[in-house]
Coordinates of C-alpha atoms in Angstrom, one line a residue:
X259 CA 22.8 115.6 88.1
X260 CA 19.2 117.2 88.1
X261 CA 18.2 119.7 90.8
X262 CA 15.3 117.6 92.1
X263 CA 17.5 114.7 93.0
X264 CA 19.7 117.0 95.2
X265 CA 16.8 118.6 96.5
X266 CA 16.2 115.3 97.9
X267 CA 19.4 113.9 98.8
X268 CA 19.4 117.4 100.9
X269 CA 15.9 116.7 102.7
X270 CA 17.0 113.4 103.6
X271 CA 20.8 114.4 105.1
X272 CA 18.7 117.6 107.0
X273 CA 16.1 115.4 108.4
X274 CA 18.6 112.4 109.7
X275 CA 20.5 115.5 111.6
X276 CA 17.1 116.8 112.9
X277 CA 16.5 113.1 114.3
X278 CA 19.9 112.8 115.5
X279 CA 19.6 116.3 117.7
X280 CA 15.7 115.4 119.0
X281 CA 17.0 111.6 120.1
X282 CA 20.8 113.4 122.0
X283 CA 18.1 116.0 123.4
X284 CA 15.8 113.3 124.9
X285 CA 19.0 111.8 126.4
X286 CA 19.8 114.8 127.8
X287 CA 16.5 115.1 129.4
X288 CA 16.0 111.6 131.0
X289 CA 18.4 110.8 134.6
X290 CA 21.3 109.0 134.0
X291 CA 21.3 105.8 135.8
X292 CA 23.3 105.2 139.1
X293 CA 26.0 102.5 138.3
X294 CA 25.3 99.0 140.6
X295 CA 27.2 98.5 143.6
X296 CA 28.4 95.4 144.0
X297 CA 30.6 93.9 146.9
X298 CA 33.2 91.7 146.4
X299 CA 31.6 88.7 148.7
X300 CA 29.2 88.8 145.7
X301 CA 31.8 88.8 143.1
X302 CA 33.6 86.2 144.5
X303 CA 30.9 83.9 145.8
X304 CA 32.0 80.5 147.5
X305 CA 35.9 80.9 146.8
X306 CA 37.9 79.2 149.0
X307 CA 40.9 81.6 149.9
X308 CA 44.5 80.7 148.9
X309 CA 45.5 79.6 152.4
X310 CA 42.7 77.0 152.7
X311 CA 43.4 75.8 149.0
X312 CA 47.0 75.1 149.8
X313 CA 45.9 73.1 153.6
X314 CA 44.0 71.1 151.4
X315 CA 46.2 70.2 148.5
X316 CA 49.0 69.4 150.9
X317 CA 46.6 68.0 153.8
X318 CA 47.8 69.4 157.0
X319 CA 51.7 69.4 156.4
X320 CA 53.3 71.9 158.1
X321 CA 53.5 74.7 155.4
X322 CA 56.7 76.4 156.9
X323 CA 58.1 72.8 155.7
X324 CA 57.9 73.7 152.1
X325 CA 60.9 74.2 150.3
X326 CA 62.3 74.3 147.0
X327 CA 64.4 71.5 145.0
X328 CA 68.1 72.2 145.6
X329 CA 69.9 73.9 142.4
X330 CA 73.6 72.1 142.3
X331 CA 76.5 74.3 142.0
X332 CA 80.2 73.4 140.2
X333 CA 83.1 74.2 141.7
X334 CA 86.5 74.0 140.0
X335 CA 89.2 72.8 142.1
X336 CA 92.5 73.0 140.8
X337 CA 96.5 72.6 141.7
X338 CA 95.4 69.2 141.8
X339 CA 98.6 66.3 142.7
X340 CA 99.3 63.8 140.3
X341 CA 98.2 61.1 142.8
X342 CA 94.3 62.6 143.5
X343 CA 91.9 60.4 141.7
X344 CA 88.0 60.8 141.7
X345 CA 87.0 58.8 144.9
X346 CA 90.2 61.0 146.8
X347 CA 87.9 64.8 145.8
X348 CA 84.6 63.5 146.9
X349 CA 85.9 61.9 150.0
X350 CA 88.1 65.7 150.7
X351 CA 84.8 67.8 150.2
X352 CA 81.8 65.2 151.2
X353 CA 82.4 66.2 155.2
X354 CA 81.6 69.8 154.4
X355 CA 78.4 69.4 151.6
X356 CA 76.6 66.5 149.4
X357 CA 78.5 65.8 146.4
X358 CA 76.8 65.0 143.1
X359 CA 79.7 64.4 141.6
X360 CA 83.6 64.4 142.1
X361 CA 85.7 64.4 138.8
X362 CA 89.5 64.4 137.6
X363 CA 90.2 65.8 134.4
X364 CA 92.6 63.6 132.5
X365 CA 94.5 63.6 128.9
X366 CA 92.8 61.6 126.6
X367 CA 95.6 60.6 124.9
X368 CA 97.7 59.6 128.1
X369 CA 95.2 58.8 131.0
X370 CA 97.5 61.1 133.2
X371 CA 95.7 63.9 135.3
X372 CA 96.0 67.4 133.4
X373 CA 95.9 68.3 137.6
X374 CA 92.7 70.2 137.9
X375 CA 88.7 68.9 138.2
X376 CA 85.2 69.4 138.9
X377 CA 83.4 68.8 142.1
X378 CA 79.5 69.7 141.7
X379 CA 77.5 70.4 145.1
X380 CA 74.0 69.0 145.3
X381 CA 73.1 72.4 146.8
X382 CA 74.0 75.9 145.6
X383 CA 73.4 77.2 149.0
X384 CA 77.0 75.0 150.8
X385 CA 78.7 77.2 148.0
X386 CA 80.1 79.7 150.0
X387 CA 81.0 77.8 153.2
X388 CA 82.7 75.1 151.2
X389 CA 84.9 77.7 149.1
X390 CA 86.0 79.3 152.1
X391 CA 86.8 76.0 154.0
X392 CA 88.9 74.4 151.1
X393 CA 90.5 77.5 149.5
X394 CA 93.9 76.6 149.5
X395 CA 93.7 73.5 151.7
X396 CA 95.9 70.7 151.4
X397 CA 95.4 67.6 149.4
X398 CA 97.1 64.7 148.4
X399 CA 100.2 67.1 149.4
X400 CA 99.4 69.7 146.9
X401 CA 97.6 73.2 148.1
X402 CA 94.1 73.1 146.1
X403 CA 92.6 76.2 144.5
X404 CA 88.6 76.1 144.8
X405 CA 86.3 78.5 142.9
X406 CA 83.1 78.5 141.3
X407 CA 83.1 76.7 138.0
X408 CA 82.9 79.2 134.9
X409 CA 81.7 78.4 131.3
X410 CA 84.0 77.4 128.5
X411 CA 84.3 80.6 126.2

C-alpha cells in the first residue's frame, strides 16, 4: 500500500475524532433539559376507576353478592352393606349437603355390590362438616367409612 493512501486514510480517522470531541464538547456546554412532569390525572385522562366499571357491568347488584361457582368434591364411602343401593347414599348424605351424584360400585360380571362407592358434593366447602357427621355412621346396618376420594394410582 503507497504512503499517500495512508497518509489519507490517517487525516480522515484524525479529523472524524476531532469532530466527535468538538460536537461531546458542545454538549457539555449547553443545559441539560429538565425532564416533564407529568401527573397521573393527565396520564390517565377520563378512566373510569375499577369500582365504577364493575357497578356498571353488573348494574347495581349488591357486589358483596358475588361469589364463585361451587368446585364439587368426591367422597369415598366405604363398609358399604350388601343391601345399600344408589338412591339409599344420596338419600343418607342429601340432609347434610347437595349431592351431584350418589353411586355403588358393583362387579361387572355379577351385578353384586363390591361394598364401597362414590358420593360427589356439589360443593367442596360441606367437605369437612359432612366427613365428620358421617364418619363411621350407620347405614343400612353396616358402620360407613367416609373420606375424601383419592386418584387411582
Amino acid at each position: 500500500m503507497s504512503t499517500p493512501q495512508k497518509r489519507s486514510r490517517e487525516s480522515k480517522r484524525d479529523e472524524k475524532a476531532r469532530d466527535k470531541a468538538y460536537r461531546r464538547s458542545q454538549k457539555r456546554g449547553t443545559p441539560s433539559a429538565e425532564p416533564e412532569l407529568v401527573t397521573a390525572g393527565e396520564i390517565a385522562g377520563n378512566l373510569r376507576s375499577i369500582d365504577e366499571v364493575m357497578e356498571s357491568l353488573f348494574a347495581g347488584a349488591n357486589m358483596g353478592e358475588r361469589r364463585a361457582a361451587p368446585i364439587p368434591s368426591k367422597l369415598f364411602v366405604g363398609s358399604l352393606s350388601d343391601d345399600t343401593n344408589n338412591a339409599a347414599l344420596r338419600a343418607h348424605f342429601s340432609p347434610l349437603a347437595e349431592i351431584a351424584e350418589a353411586v355403588v360400585i358393583t362387579d361387572r360380571a355379577t351385578g353384586a355390590t363390591r361394598n364401597f362407592g362414590f358420593v360427589t358434593l356439589a360443593d367442596r366447602k360441606d367437605t369437612p362438616a359432612v366427613i365428620e357427621a358421617l364418619h363411621l355412621s350407620e347405614l343400612d346396618g353396616s358402620r360407613i367409612v367416609v373420606n375424601v376420594a383419592t386418584e387411582r394410582r
